[in-house]
Tab-separated table of N, CA and C in Angstrom:
chain	number	residue	atom	x	y	z
X	1	MET	N	54.311	16.229	-43.658
X	1	MET	CA	52.993	16.824	-43.580
X	1	MET	C	51.906	15.735	-43.474
X	2	MET	N	52.052	14.691	-44.315
X	2	MET	CA	51.080	13.599	-44.292
X	2	MET	C	51.119	12.896	-42.949
X	3	ARG	N	52.310	12.701	-42.395
X	3	ARG	CA	52.419	12.011	-41.099
X	3	ARG	C	51.753	12.817	-39.998
X	4	LYS	N	51.921	14.146	-40.052
X	4	LYS	CA	51.282	14.997	-39.044
X	4	LYS	C	49.764	14.899	-39.163
X	5	THR	N	49.269	14.890	-40.392
X	5	THR	CA	47.825	14.792	-40.607
X	5	THR	C	47.299	13.469	-40.077
X	6	LEU	N	47.998	12.374	-40.408
X	6	LEU	CA	47.580	11.058	-39.920
X	6	LEU	C	47.665	10.981	-38.402
X	7	ALA	N	48.717	11.568	-37.838
X	7	ALA	CA	48.862	11.559	-36.381
X	7	ALA	C	47.720	12.335	-35.727
X	8	LEU	N	47.355	13.474	-36.294
X	8	LEU	CA	46.247	14.255	-35.753
X	8	LEU	C	44.922	13.495	-35.890
X	9	LEU	N	44.714	12.848	-37.029
X	9	LEU	CA	43.504	12.047	-37.206
X	9	LEU	C	43.436	10.913	-36.188
X	10	ALA	N	44.561	10.238	-35.983
X	10	ALA	CA	44.608	9.134	-35.023
X	10	ALA	C	44.345	9.641	-33.611
X	11	ALA	N	44.968	10.751	-33.245
X	11	ALA	CA	44.769	11.312	-31.909
X	11	ALA	C	43.312	11.721	-31.710
X	12	GLY	N	42.714	12.309	-32.738
X	12	GLY	CA	41.311	12.705	-32.655
X	12	GLY	C	40.403	11.503	-32.487
X	13	ALA	N	40.709	10.431	-33.215
X	13	ALA	CA	39.899	9.214	-33.119
X	13	ALA	C	39.997	8.612	-31.725
X	14	VAL	N	41.208	8.583	-31.166
X	14	VAL	CA	41.402	8.041	-29.818
X	14	VAL	C	40.643	8.887	-28.797
X	15	PHE	N	40.720	10.194	-28.923
X	15	PHE	CA	40.019	11.093	-28.014
X	15	PHE	C	38.511	10.888	-28.109
X	16	ALA	N	37.989	10.802	-29.339
X	16	ALA	CA	36.557	10.625	-29.534
X	16	ALA	C	36.089	9.282	-28.970
X	17	ALA	N	36.872	8.239	-29.189
X	17	ALA	CA	36.508	6.915	-28.668
X	17	ALA	C	36.485	6.937	-27.142
X	18	GLY	N	37.472	7.577	-26.539
X	18	GLY	CA	37.522	7.662	-25.082
X	18	GLY	C	36.332	8.422	-24.517
X	19	ALA	N	35.968	9.509	-25.190
X	19	ALA	CA	34.825	10.300	-24.737
X	19	ALA	C	33.539	9.500	-24.868
X	20	ALA	N	33.404	8.750	-25.952
X	20	ALA	CA	32.206	7.933	-26.152
X	20	ALA	C	32.096	6.851	-25.085
X	21	ILE	N	33.202	6.206	-24.793
X	21	ILE	CA	33.205	5.145	-23.782
X	21	ILE	C	32.882	5.726	-22.409
X	22	ALA	N	33.428	6.895	-22.118
X	22	ALA	CA	33.180	7.515	-20.819
X	22	ALA	C	31.710	7.836	-20.625
X	23	THR	N	31.013	8.240	-21.691
X	23	THR	CA	29.591	8.544	-21.542
X	23	THR	C	28.754	7.288	-21.422
X	24	ILE	N	29.235	6.194	-22.013
X	24	ILE	CA	28.487	4.932	-21.956
X	24	ILE	C	28.647	4.274	-20.592
X	25	ILE	N	29.854	4.291	-20.055
X	25	ILE	CA	30.165	3.558	-18.829
X	25	ILE	C	30.141	4.500	-17.634
X	26	GLN	N	29.025	5.126	-17.386
X	26	GLN	CA	28.884	5.976	-16.218
X	26	GLN	C	28.162	5.177	-15.144
X	27	PRO	N	28.801	5.001	-13.985
X	27	PRO	CA	28.144	4.225	-12.932
X	27	PRO	C	26.904	4.946	-12.414
X	28	LYS	N	25.883	4.152	-12.062
X	28	LYS	CA	24.674	4.725	-11.491
X	28	LYS	C	24.924	5.023	-10.018
X	29	PRO	N	24.391	6.120	-9.528
X	29	PRO	CA	24.485	6.368	-8.095
X	29	PRO	C	23.639	5.331	-7.349
X	30	PRO	N	24.008	5.006	-6.098
X	30	PRO	CA	23.280	3.980	-5.337
X	30	PRO	C	21.779	4.205	-5.276
X	31	ALA	N	21.328	5.438	-5.194
X	31	ALA	CA	19.891	5.708	-5.129
X	31	ALA	C	19.203	5.287	-6.413
X	32	ALA	N	19.865	5.506	-7.555
X	32	ALA	CA	19.277	5.115	-8.846
X	32	ALA	C	19.201	3.600	-8.965
X	33	ILE	N	20.211	2.915	-8.460
X	33	ILE	CA	20.207	1.452	-8.500
X	33	ILE	C	19.069	0.920	-7.639
X	34	ALA	N	18.914	1.447	-6.436
X	34	ALA	CA	17.858	0.993	-5.535
X	34	ALA	C	16.484	1.251	-6.127
X	35	ALA	N	16.288	2.415	-6.748
X	35	ALA	CA	14.990	2.734	-7.347
X	35	ALA	C	14.675	1.778	-8.490
X	36	THR	N	15.681	1.439	-9.282
X	36	THR	CA	15.480	0.505	-10.391
X	36	THR	C	15.109	-0.873	-9.876
X	37	GLU	N	15.795	-1.333	-8.829
X	37	GLU	CA	15.512	-2.652	-8.272
X	37	GLU	C	14.101	-2.716	-7.698
X	38	VAL	N	13.642	-1.649	-7.025
X	38	VAL	CA	12.301	-1.630	-6.460
X	38	VAL	C	11.269	-1.642	-7.583
X	39	ALA	N	11.498	-0.856	-8.627
X	39	ALA	CA	10.543	-0.772	-9.732
X	39	ALA	C	10.420	-2.116	-10.449
X	40	THR	N	11.532	-2.797	-10.659
X	40	THR	CA	11.471	-4.072	-11.376
X	40	THR	C	10.943	-5.196	-10.487
X	41	ALA	N	11.123	-5.102	-9.183
X	41	ALA	CA	10.633	-6.142	-8.281
X	41	ALA	C	9.109	-6.180	-8.257
X	42	HIS	N	8.471	-5.018	-8.442
X	42	HIS	CA	7.013	-4.939	-8.387
X	42	HIS	C	6.385	-4.865	-9.770
X	43	ALA	N	7.184	-4.984	-10.810
X	43	ALA	CA	6.649	-4.916	-12.171
X	43	ALA	C	5.891	-6.207	-12.484
X	44	PRO	N	4.775	-6.082	-13.209
X	44	PRO	CA	4.027	-7.299	-13.564
X	44	PRO	C	4.838	-8.156	-14.530
X	45	LYS	N	4.647	-9.460	-14.424
X	45	LYS	CA	5.329	-10.381	-15.335
X	45	LYS	C	4.711	-10.231	-16.711
X	46	VAL	N	5.558	-10.111	-17.709
X	46	VAL	CA	5.098	-9.940	-19.075
X	46	VAL	C	5.367	-11.227	-19.834
X	47	THR	N	4.385	-11.662	-20.600
X	47	THR	CA	4.574	-12.843	-21.433
X	47	THR	C	5.521	-12.472	-22.558
X	48	PRO	N	6.570	-13.277	-22.773
X	48	PRO	CA	7.533	-12.924	-23.806
X	48	PRO	C	6.896	-12.972	-25.190
X	49	GLU	N	7.415	-12.106	-26.041
X	49	GLU	CA	6.979	-12.088	-27.431
X	49	GLU	C	7.340	-13.409	-28.084
X	50	PRO	N	6.608	-13.805	-29.103
X	50	PRO	CA	7.006	-14.992	-29.838
X	50	PRO	C	8.421	-14.795	-30.390
X	51	PRO	N	9.189	-15.864	-30.494
X	51	PRO	CA	10.591	-15.743	-30.879
X	51	PRO	C	10.783	-15.368	-32.344
X	52	HIS	N	11.950	-14.830	-32.607
X	52	HIS	CA	12.421	-14.584	-33.977
X	52	HIS	C	13.582	-15.550	-34.168
X	53	PRO	N	13.270	-16.786	-34.509
X	53	PRO	CA	14.284	-17.832	-34.475
X	53	PRO	C	15.252	-17.790	-35.648
X	54	SER	N	16.413	-18.368	-35.408
X	54	SER	CA	17.381	-18.544	-36.477
X	54	SER	C	16.951	-19.733	-37.337
X	55	ILE	N	17.412	-19.726	-38.575
X	55	ILE	CA	17.107	-20.828	-39.487
X	55	ILE	C	17.620	-22.138	-38.886
X	56	ALA	N	18.854	-22.107	-38.402
X	56	ALA	CA	19.475	-23.316	-37.865
X	56	ALA	C	18.686	-23.876	-36.688
X	57	LYS	N	18.224	-23.009	-35.804
X	57	LYS	CA	17.472	-23.478	-34.633
X	57	LYS	C	16.174	-24.153	-35.062
X	58	VAL	N	15.489	-23.576	-36.024
X	58	VAL	CA	14.232	-24.164	-36.486
X	58	VAL	C	14.491	-25.501	-37.183
X	59	LEU	N	15.511	-25.551	-38.023
X	59	LEU	CA	15.813	-26.815	-38.702
X	59	LEU	C	16.253	-27.892	-37.709
X	60	ASP	N	16.988	-27.487	-36.672
X	60	ASP	CA	17.372	-28.447	-35.635
X	60	ASP	C	16.154	-29.006	-34.912
X	61	ARG	N	15.125	-28.200	-34.780
X	61	ARG	CA	13.913	-28.592	-34.052
X	61	ARG	C	12.783	-28.997	-34.985
X	62	ALA	N	13.100	-29.270	-36.246
X	62	ALA	CA	12.066	-29.550	-37.251
X	62	ALA	C	11.107	-30.644	-36.815
X	63	ASP	N	11.628	-31.729	-36.260
X	63	ASP	CA	10.750	-32.825	-35.829
X	63	ASP	C	9.902	-32.418	-34.630
X	64	ASP	N	10.526	-31.742	-33.660
X	64	ASP	CA	9.787	-31.296	-32.475
X	64	ASP	C	8.667	-30.328	-32.842
X	65	LEU	N	8.913	-29.518	-33.870
X	65	LEU	CA	7.932	-28.513	-34.286
X	65	LEU	C	6.925	-29.063	-35.298
X	66	HIS	N	7.137	-30.312	-35.722
X	66	HIS	CA	6.270	-30.943	-36.714
X	66	HIS	C	6.182	-30.109	-37.987
X	67	LEU	N	7.366	-29.698	-38.484
X	67	LEU	CA	7.394	-28.926	-39.721
X	67	LEU	C	6.949	-29.802	-40.885
X	68	SER	N	6.194	-29.201	-41.774
X	68	SER	CA	5.776	-29.927	-42.969
X	68	SER	C	6.965	-30.038	-43.922
X	69	ASP	N	6.829	-30.911	-44.913
X	69	ASP	CA	7.885	-31.034	-45.925
X	69	ASP	C	8.080	-29.705	-46.648
X	70	PHE	N	6.985	-29.016	-46.917
X	70	PHE	CA	7.074	-27.725	-47.587
X	70	PHE	C	7.865	-26.719	-46.748
X	71	GLN	N	7.575	-26.668	-45.440
X	71	GLN	CA	8.302	-25.745	-44.559
X	71	GLN	C	9.791	-26.086	-44.534
X	72	ARG	N	10.112	-27.359	-44.437
X	72	ARG	CA	11.515	-27.777	-44.420
X	72	ARG	C	12.203	-27.366	-45.724
X	73	GLN	N	11.537	-27.587	-46.836
X	73	GLN	CA	12.099	-27.229	-48.133
X	73	GLN	C	12.318	-25.721	-48.227
X	74	GLN	N	11.340	-24.960	-47.784
X	74	GLN	CA	11.456	-23.505	-47.833
X	74	GLN	C	12.583	-23.001	-46.926
X	75	LEU	N	12.713	-23.595	-45.753
X	75	LEU	CA	13.779	-23.194	-44.831
X	75	LEU	C	15.158	-23.535	-45.392
X	76	ARG	N	15.281	-24.695	-46.016
X	76	ARG	CA	16.569	-25.060	-46.632
X	76	ARG	C	16.910	-24.111	-47.772
X	77	ALA	N	15.914	-23.765	-48.590
X	77	ALA	CA	16.144	-22.825	-49.693
X	77	ALA	C	16.524	-21.446	-49.149
X	78	LEU	N	15.837	-21.013	-48.093
X	78	LEU	CA	16.162	-19.740	-47.462
X	78	LEU	C	17.583	-19.766	-46.922
X	79	SER	N	17.946	-20.848	-46.275
X	79	SER	CA	19.290	-20.988	-45.729
X	79	SER	C	20.340	-20.911	-46.831
X	80	ALA	N	20.113	-21.612	-47.924
X	80	ALA	CA	21.073	-21.595	-49.032
X	80	ALA	C	21.202	-20.192	-49.624
X	81	ARG	N	20.074	-19.518	-49.799
X	81	ARG	CA	20.099	-18.159	-50.360
X	81	ARG	C	20.846	-17.194	-49.439
X	82	VAL	N	20.522	-17.269	-48.154
X	82	VAL	CA	21.140	-16.361	-47.190
X	82	VAL	C	22.635	-16.657	-47.045
X	83	GLN	N	23.003	-17.931	-47.039
X	83	GLN	CA	24.420	-18.289	-46.954
X	83	GLN	C	25.188	-17.739	-48.146
X	84	ALA	N	24.609	-17.861	-49.337
X	84	ALA	CA	25.280	-17.355	-50.540
X	84	ALA	C	25.422	-15.836	-50.476
X	85	GLU	N	24.378	-15.160	-50.055
X	85	GLU	CA	24.421	-13.701	-49.947
X	85	GLU	C	25.437	-13.264	-48.890
X	86	ALA	N	25.416	-13.930	-47.742
X	86	ALA	CA	26.350	-13.584	-46.664
X	86	ALA	C	27.793	-13.846	-47.091
X	87	GLN	N	28.028	-14.955	-47.783
X	87	GLN	CA	29.384	-15.272	-48.243
X	87	GLN	C	29.881	-14.218	-49.231
X	88	ALA	N	29.019	-13.792	-50.136
X	88	ALA	CA	29.411	-12.756	-51.103
X	88	ALA	C	29.753	-11.453	-50.381
X	89	LEU	N	28.966	-11.095	-49.385
X	89	LEU	CA	29.244	-9.869	-48.624
X	89	LEU	C	30.550	-9.997	-47.841
X	90	ARG	N	30.761	-11.151	-47.203
X	90	ARG	CA	32.007	-11.353	-46.453
X	90	ARG	C	33.221	-11.295	-47.381
X	91	GLN	N	33.081	-11.830	-48.585
X	91	GLN	CA	34.194	-11.798	-49.540
X	91	GLN	C	34.498	-10.371	-49.973
X	92	GLU	N	33.449	-9.598	-50.219
X	92	GLU	CA	33.650	-8.202	-50.610
X	92	GLU	C	34.299	-7.409	-49.469
X	93	ILE	N	33.889	-7.672	-48.248
X	93	ILE	CA	34.501	-7.009	-47.086
X	93	ILE	C	35.974	-7.389	-47.007
X	94	ALA	N	36.281	-8.665	-47.165
X	94	ALA	CA	37.676	-9.124	-47.110
X	94	ALA	C	38.516	-8.467	-48.203
X	95	ASN	N	37.956	-8.319	-49.393
X	95	ASN	CA	38.686	-7.667	-50.482
X	95	ASN	C	38.998	-6.207	-50.153
X	96	LEU	N	38.023	-5.511	-49.601
X	96	LEU	CA	38.249	-4.108	-49.233
X	96	LEU	C	39.241	-3.987	-48.080
X	97	GLU	N	39.153	-4.907	-47.121
X	97	GLU	CA	40.126	-4.908	-46.012
X	97	GLU	C	41.540	-5.130	-46.556
X	98	ALA	N	41.671	-6.019	-47.540
X	98	ALA	CA	42.979	-6.278	-48.141
X	98	ALA	C	43.494	-5.037	-48.873
X	99	ARG	N	42.610	-4.337	-49.565
X	99	ARG	CA	43.028	-3.101	-50.248
X	99	ARG	C	43.500	-2.061	-49.239
X	100	LEU	N	42.799	-1.968	-48.124
X	100	LEU	CA	43.177	-1.028	-47.073
X	100	LEU	C	44.544	-1.392	-46.506
X	101	GLU	N	44.722	-2.660	-46.193
X	101	GLU	CA	45.997	-3.131	-45.650
X	101	GLU	C	47.125	-2.914	-46.650
X	102	ARG	N	46.851	-3.212	-47.923
X	102	ARG	CA	47.859	-3.031	-48.969
X	102	ARG	C	48.254	-1.553	-49.084
X	103	GLY	N	47.293	-0.670	-48.942
X	103	GLY	CA	47.593	0.762	-48.994
X	103	GLY	C	48.575	1.169	-47.910
X	104	PHE	N	48.396	0.610	-46.707
X	104	PHE	CA	49.333	0.911	-45.623
X	104	PHE	C	50.686	0.250	-45.874
X	105	THR	N	50.658	-0.997	-46.292
X	105	THR	CA	51.897	-1.734	-46.528
X	105	THR	C	52.745	-1.060	-47.595
X	106	GLU	N	52.104	-0.618	-48.675
X	106	GLU	CA	52.817	0.009	-49.785
X	106	GLU	C	52.974	1.517	-49.612
X	107	ASN	N	52.487	2.037	-48.493
X	107	ASN	CA	52.577	3.464	-48.179
X	107	ASN	C	51.906	4.324	-49.255
X	108	HIS	N	50.783	3.834	-49.772
X	108	HIS	CA	49.983	4.569	-50.751
X	108	HIS	C	48.581	4.785	-50.189
X	109	ILE	N	48.524	5.415	-49.057
X	109	ILE	CA	47.239	5.604	-48.385
X	109	ILE	C	47.131	7.058	-47.965
X	110	ASP	N	45.936	7.562	-47.984
X	110	ASP	CA	45.702	8.931	-47.526
X	110	ASP	C	44.339	8.948	-46.821
X	111	PRO	N	44.045	10.019	-46.115
X	111	PRO	CA	42.791	10.063	-45.351
X	111	PRO	C	41.542	9.865	-46.209
X	112	VAL	N	41.555	10.364	-47.428
X	112	VAL	CA	40.386	10.213	-48.287
X	112	VAL	C	40.167	8.740	-48.639
X	113	ARG	N	41.245	8.041	-48.962
X	113	ARG	CA	41.128	6.614	-49.298
X	113	ARG	C	40.712	5.803	-48.072
X	114	ILE	N	41.287	6.114	-46.921
X	114	ILE	CA	40.899	5.431	-45.680
X	114	ILE	C	39.412	5.628	-45.432
X	115	ASP	N	38.959	6.861	-45.552
X	115	ASP	CA	37.549	7.159	-45.311
X	115	ASP	C	36.652	6.421	-46.303
X	116	GLY	N	37.030	6.429	-47.572
X	116	GLY	CA	36.221	5.758	-48.583
X	116	GLY	C	36.136	4.261	-48.365
X	117	LEU	N	37.282	3.631	-48.109
X	117	LEU	CA	37.292	2.179	-47.920
X	117	LEU	C	36.567	1.764	-46.638
X	118	THR	N	36.829	2.472	-45.542
X	118	THR	CA	36.177	2.086	-44.282
X	118	THR	C	34.676	2.372	-44.316
X	119	THR	N	34.274	3.410	-45.020
X	119	THR	CA	32.839	3.675	-45.166
X	119	THR	C	32.167	2.550	-45.930
X	120	ARG	N	32.791	2.120	-47.012
X	120	ARG	CA	32.224	1.019	-47.805
X	120	ARG	C	32.198	-0.280	-46.994
X	121	ILE	N	33.257	-0.540	-46.237
X	121	ILE	CA	33.291	-1.733	-45.377
X	121	ILE	C	32.139	-1.677	-44.367
X	122	GLY	N	31.940	-0.527	-43.761
X	122	GLY	CA	30.850	-0.368	-42.801
X	122	GLY	C	29.484	-0.600	-43.432
X	123	GLN	N	29.299	-0.102	-44.657
X	123	GLN	CA	28.029	-0.326	-45.352
X	123	GLN	C	27.800	-1.814	-45.598
X	124	LEU	N	28.852	-2.497	-46.025
X	124	LEU	CA	28.722	-3.935	-46.292
X	124	LEU	C	28.456	-4.709	-45.005
X	125	GLU	N	29.115	-4.327	-43.917
X	125	GLU	CA	28.857	-4.990	-42.638
X	125	GLU	C	27.414	-4.766	-42.203
X	126	GLY	N	26.885	-3.580	-42.474
X	126	GLY	CA	25.483	-3.299	-42.176
X	126	GLY	C	24.548	-4.167	-43.009
X	127	ARG	N	24.874	-4.343	-44.280
X	127	ARG	CA	24.066	-5.214	-45.136
X	127	ARG	C	24.125	-6.659	-44.670
X	128	LEU	N	25.301	-7.090	-44.203
X	128	LEU	CA	25.443	-8.454	-43.690
X	128	LEU	C	24.563	-8.648	-42.457
X	129	ARG	N	24.571	-7.686	-41.578
X	129	ARG	CA	23.732	-7.758	-40.377
X	129	ARG	C	22.252	-7.754	-40.754
X	130	ALA	N	21.885	-6.903	-41.709
X	130	ALA	CA	20.492	-6.850	-42.165
X	130	ALA	C	20.082	-8.186	-42.787
X	131	THR	N	20.996	-8.813	-43.501
X	131	THR	CA	20.713	-10.118	-44.098
X	131	THR	C	20.363	-11.125	-43.013
X	132	ARG	N	21.154	-11.135	-41.932
X	132	ARG	CA	20.889	-12.062	-40.828
X	132	ARG	C	19.536	-11.777	-40.180
X	133	LEU	N	19.246	-10.512	-39.958
X	133	LEU	CA	17.994	-10.161	-39.290
X	133	LEU	C	16.781	-10.419	-40.182
X	134	MET	N	16.918	-10.132	-41.462
X	134	MET	CA	15.811	-10.405	-42.391
X	134	MET	C	15.551	-11.906	-42.481
X	135	ALA	N	16.599	-12.707	-42.378
X	135	ALA	CA	16.430	-14.162	-42.407
X	135	ALA	C	15.583	-14.615	-41.223
X	136	ARG	N	15.723	-13.960	-40.089
X	136	ARG	CA	14.905	-14.293	-38.921
X	136	ARG	C	13.430	-13.991	-39.195
X	137	LEU	N	13.176	-12.853	-39.835
X	137	LEU	CA	11.788	-12.523	-40.165
X	137	LEU	C	11.224	-13.510	-41.184
X	138	ASP	N	12.030	-13.850	-42.180
X	138	ASP	CA	11.592	-14.808	-43.191
X	138	ASP	C	11.334	-16.177	-42.565
X	139	THR	N	12.187	-16.571	-41.623
X	139	THR	CA	12.006	-17.848	-40.926
X	139	THR	C	10.708	-17.827	-40.135
X	140	ARG	N	10.505	-16.768	-39.410
X	140	ARG	CA	9.288	-16.636	-38.606
X	140	ARG	C	8.041	-16.703	-39.481
X	141	ALA	N	8.108	-16.086	-40.663
X	141	ALA	CA	6.950	-16.059	-41.556
X	141	ALA	C	6.584	-17.457	-42.069
X	142	LEU	N	7.541	-18.360	-42.069
X	142	LEU	CA	7.282	-19.720	-42.538
X	142	LEU	C	6.642	-20.612	-41.474
X	143	LEU	N	6.593	-20.138	-40.235
X	143	LEU	CA	6.074	-20.957	-39.136
X	143	LEU	C	4.642	-20.574	-38.788
X	144	LEU	N	3.902	-21.549	-38.330
X	144	LEU	CA	2.551	-21.316	-37.844
X	144	LEU	C	2.627	-20.736	-36.431
X	145	PRO	N	1.598	-20.018	-35.998
X	145	PRO	CA	1.624	-19.462	-34.631
X	145	PRO	C	1.878	-20.530	-33.566
X	146	GLU	N	1.294	-21.721	-33.750
X	146	GLU	CA	1.493	-22.803	-32.779
X	146	GLU	C	2.960	-23.231	-32.742
X	147	GLN	N	3.595	-23.243	-33.908
X	147	GLN	CA	5.005	-23.635	-33.976
X	147	GLN	C	5.884	-22.588	-33.311
X	148	LEU	N	5.550	-21.315	-33.492
X	148	LEU	CA	6.315	-20.256	-32.827
X	148	LEU	C	6.200	-20.383	-31.311
X	149	ALA	N	4.987	-20.614	-30.836
X	149	ALA	CA	4.783	-20.767	-29.393
X	149	ALA	C	5.540	-21.992	-28.875
X	150	GLN	N	5.483	-23.080	-29.622
X	150	GLN	CA	6.183	-24.297	-29.211
X	150	GLN	C	7.697	-24.079	-29.217
X	151	LEU	N	8.193	-23.359	-30.199
X	151	LEU	CA	9.621	-23.079	-30.265
X	151	LEU	C	10.072	-22.270	-29.049
X	152	GLY	N	9.276	-21.272	-28.682
X	152	GLY	CA	9.594	-20.493	-27.488
X	152	GLY	C	9.583	-21.349	-26.238
X	153	SER	N	8.625	-22.244	-26.153
X	153	SER	CA	8.530	-23.149	-25.011
X	153	SER	C	9.719	-24.103	-24.968
X	154	LEU	N	10.091	-24.669	-26.105
X	154	LEU	CA	11.245	-25.572	-26.165
X	154	LEU	C	12.519	-24.850	-25.744
X	155	HIS	N	12.658	-23.620	-26.195
X	155	HIS	CA	13.846	-22.830	-25.872
X	155	HIS	C	13.931	-22.596	-24.365
X	156	ARG	N	12.823	-22.215	-23.752
X	156	ARG	CA	12.812	-21.970	-22.300
X	156	ARG	C	13.048	-23.253	-21.521
X	157	ASN	N	12.460	-24.360	-21.964
X	157	ASN	CA	12.594	-25.629	-21.248
X	157	ASN	C	13.985	-26.230	-21.355
X	158	ASP	N	14.719	-25.865	-22.395
X	158	ASP	CA	16.080	-26.371	-22.555
X	158	ASP	C	17.024	-25.765	-21.521
X	159	GLY	N	16.585	-24.689	-20.886
X	159	GLY	CA	17.470	-24.010	-19.953
X	159	GLY	C	18.517	-23.191	-20.668
X	160	ASP	N	18.266	-22.907	-21.960
X	160	ASP	CA	19.213	-22.082	-22.704
X	160	ASP	C	19.300	-20.715	-22.052
X	161	MET	N	20.503	-20.199	-22.033
X	161	MET	CA	20.680	-18.844	-21.546
X	161	MET	C	20.262	-17.899	-22.660
X	162	PRO	N	19.410	-16.917	-22.363
X	162	PRO	CA	19.015	-15.996	-23.421
X	162	PRO	C	20.213	-15.156	-23.855
X	163	GLN	N	20.247	-14.853	-25.131
X	163	GLN	CA	21.308	-14.001	-25.646
X	163	GLN	C	21.083	-12.589	-25.165
X	164	ALA	N	22.163	-11.820	-25.059
X	164	ALA	CA	22.036	-10.437	-24.641
X	164	ALA	C	21.137	-9.675	-25.610
X	165	SER	N	21.231	-10.000	-26.860
X	165	SER	CA	20.417	-9.321	-27.844
X	165	SER	C	20.252	-10.196	-29.070
X	166	MET	N	19.047	-10.228	-29.588
X	166	MET	CA	18.805	-10.959	-30.825
X	166	MET	C	19.585	-10.317	-31.960
X	167	LEU	N	19.954	-9.063	-31.793
X	167	LEU	CA	20.615	-8.332	-32.858
X	167	LEU	C	22.105	-8.615	-32.938
X	168	GLU	N	22.632	-9.351	-31.952
X	168	GLU	CA	24.048	-9.675	-32.011
X	168	GLU	C	24.331	-10.568	-33.197
X	169	ALA	N	25.510	-10.451	-33.720
X	169	ALA	CA	25.889	-11.305	-34.845
X	169	ALA	C	25.909	-12.746	-34.391
X	170	ASP	N	25.452	-13.615	-35.230
X	170	ASP	CA	25.520	-15.031	-34.938
X	170	ASP	C	26.088	-15.718	-36.174
X	171	PRO	N	26.943	-16.735	-35.961
X	171	PRO	CA	27.552	-17.376	-37.113
X	171	PRO	C	26.476	-18.053	-37.952
X	172	LEU	N	26.155	-17.426	-39.025
X	172	LEU	CA	25.087	-17.833	-39.926
X	172	LEU	C	23.840	-18.228	-39.156
X	173	PHE	N	23.439	-17.315	-38.276
X	173	PHE	CA	22.134	-17.389	-37.651
X	173	PHE	C	21.993	-18.551	-36.686
X	174	ASP	N	23.073	-19.115	-36.255
X	174	ASP	CA	23.018	-20.275	-35.376
X	174	ASP	C	23.385	-19.828	-33.969
X	175	GLU	N	22.442	-19.839	-33.086
X	175	GLU	CA	22.675	-19.408	-31.720
X	175	GLU	C	22.149	-20.441	-30.745
X	176	ARG	N	22.684	-21.565	-30.797
X	176	ARG	CA	22.168	-22.643	-29.947
X	176	ARG	C	22.599	-22.482	-28.537
């Protein structure tokens, strides 16, 4: 009975994932592509927003940005705090993943336990992501407007490829 329930849950999950992917990856008809290209070709150039830099990027550019000793100290303290918080969250996630794996290995798992553990893991992963994003806001708050503008200019002049999204996970906020 338990195997049938798990098999049905697995089949449902596979079906739902396939349906979600199918709705995301729908090709645009040629007319829609052409209309988009025409609209963007004539769109006015927009000045990019000031950056939301990673701690590591700002510390790497500390001399170029003429950071004060106070700013450097604050950024190092922020980095240490965020690293400690992120490490604690990663450890808690690893512990829950191990409990989940152990449940399967020892054949002491049921849908309720799977749901509870994976929900908690998801919450912790969300907190980890929020920690990274909040660190960007905290970093930005420590910089002067001139430093933010200079950082954006340095980034563009380096020929760095822009990331697909600032919201993507970065290994402890380092996206060089």
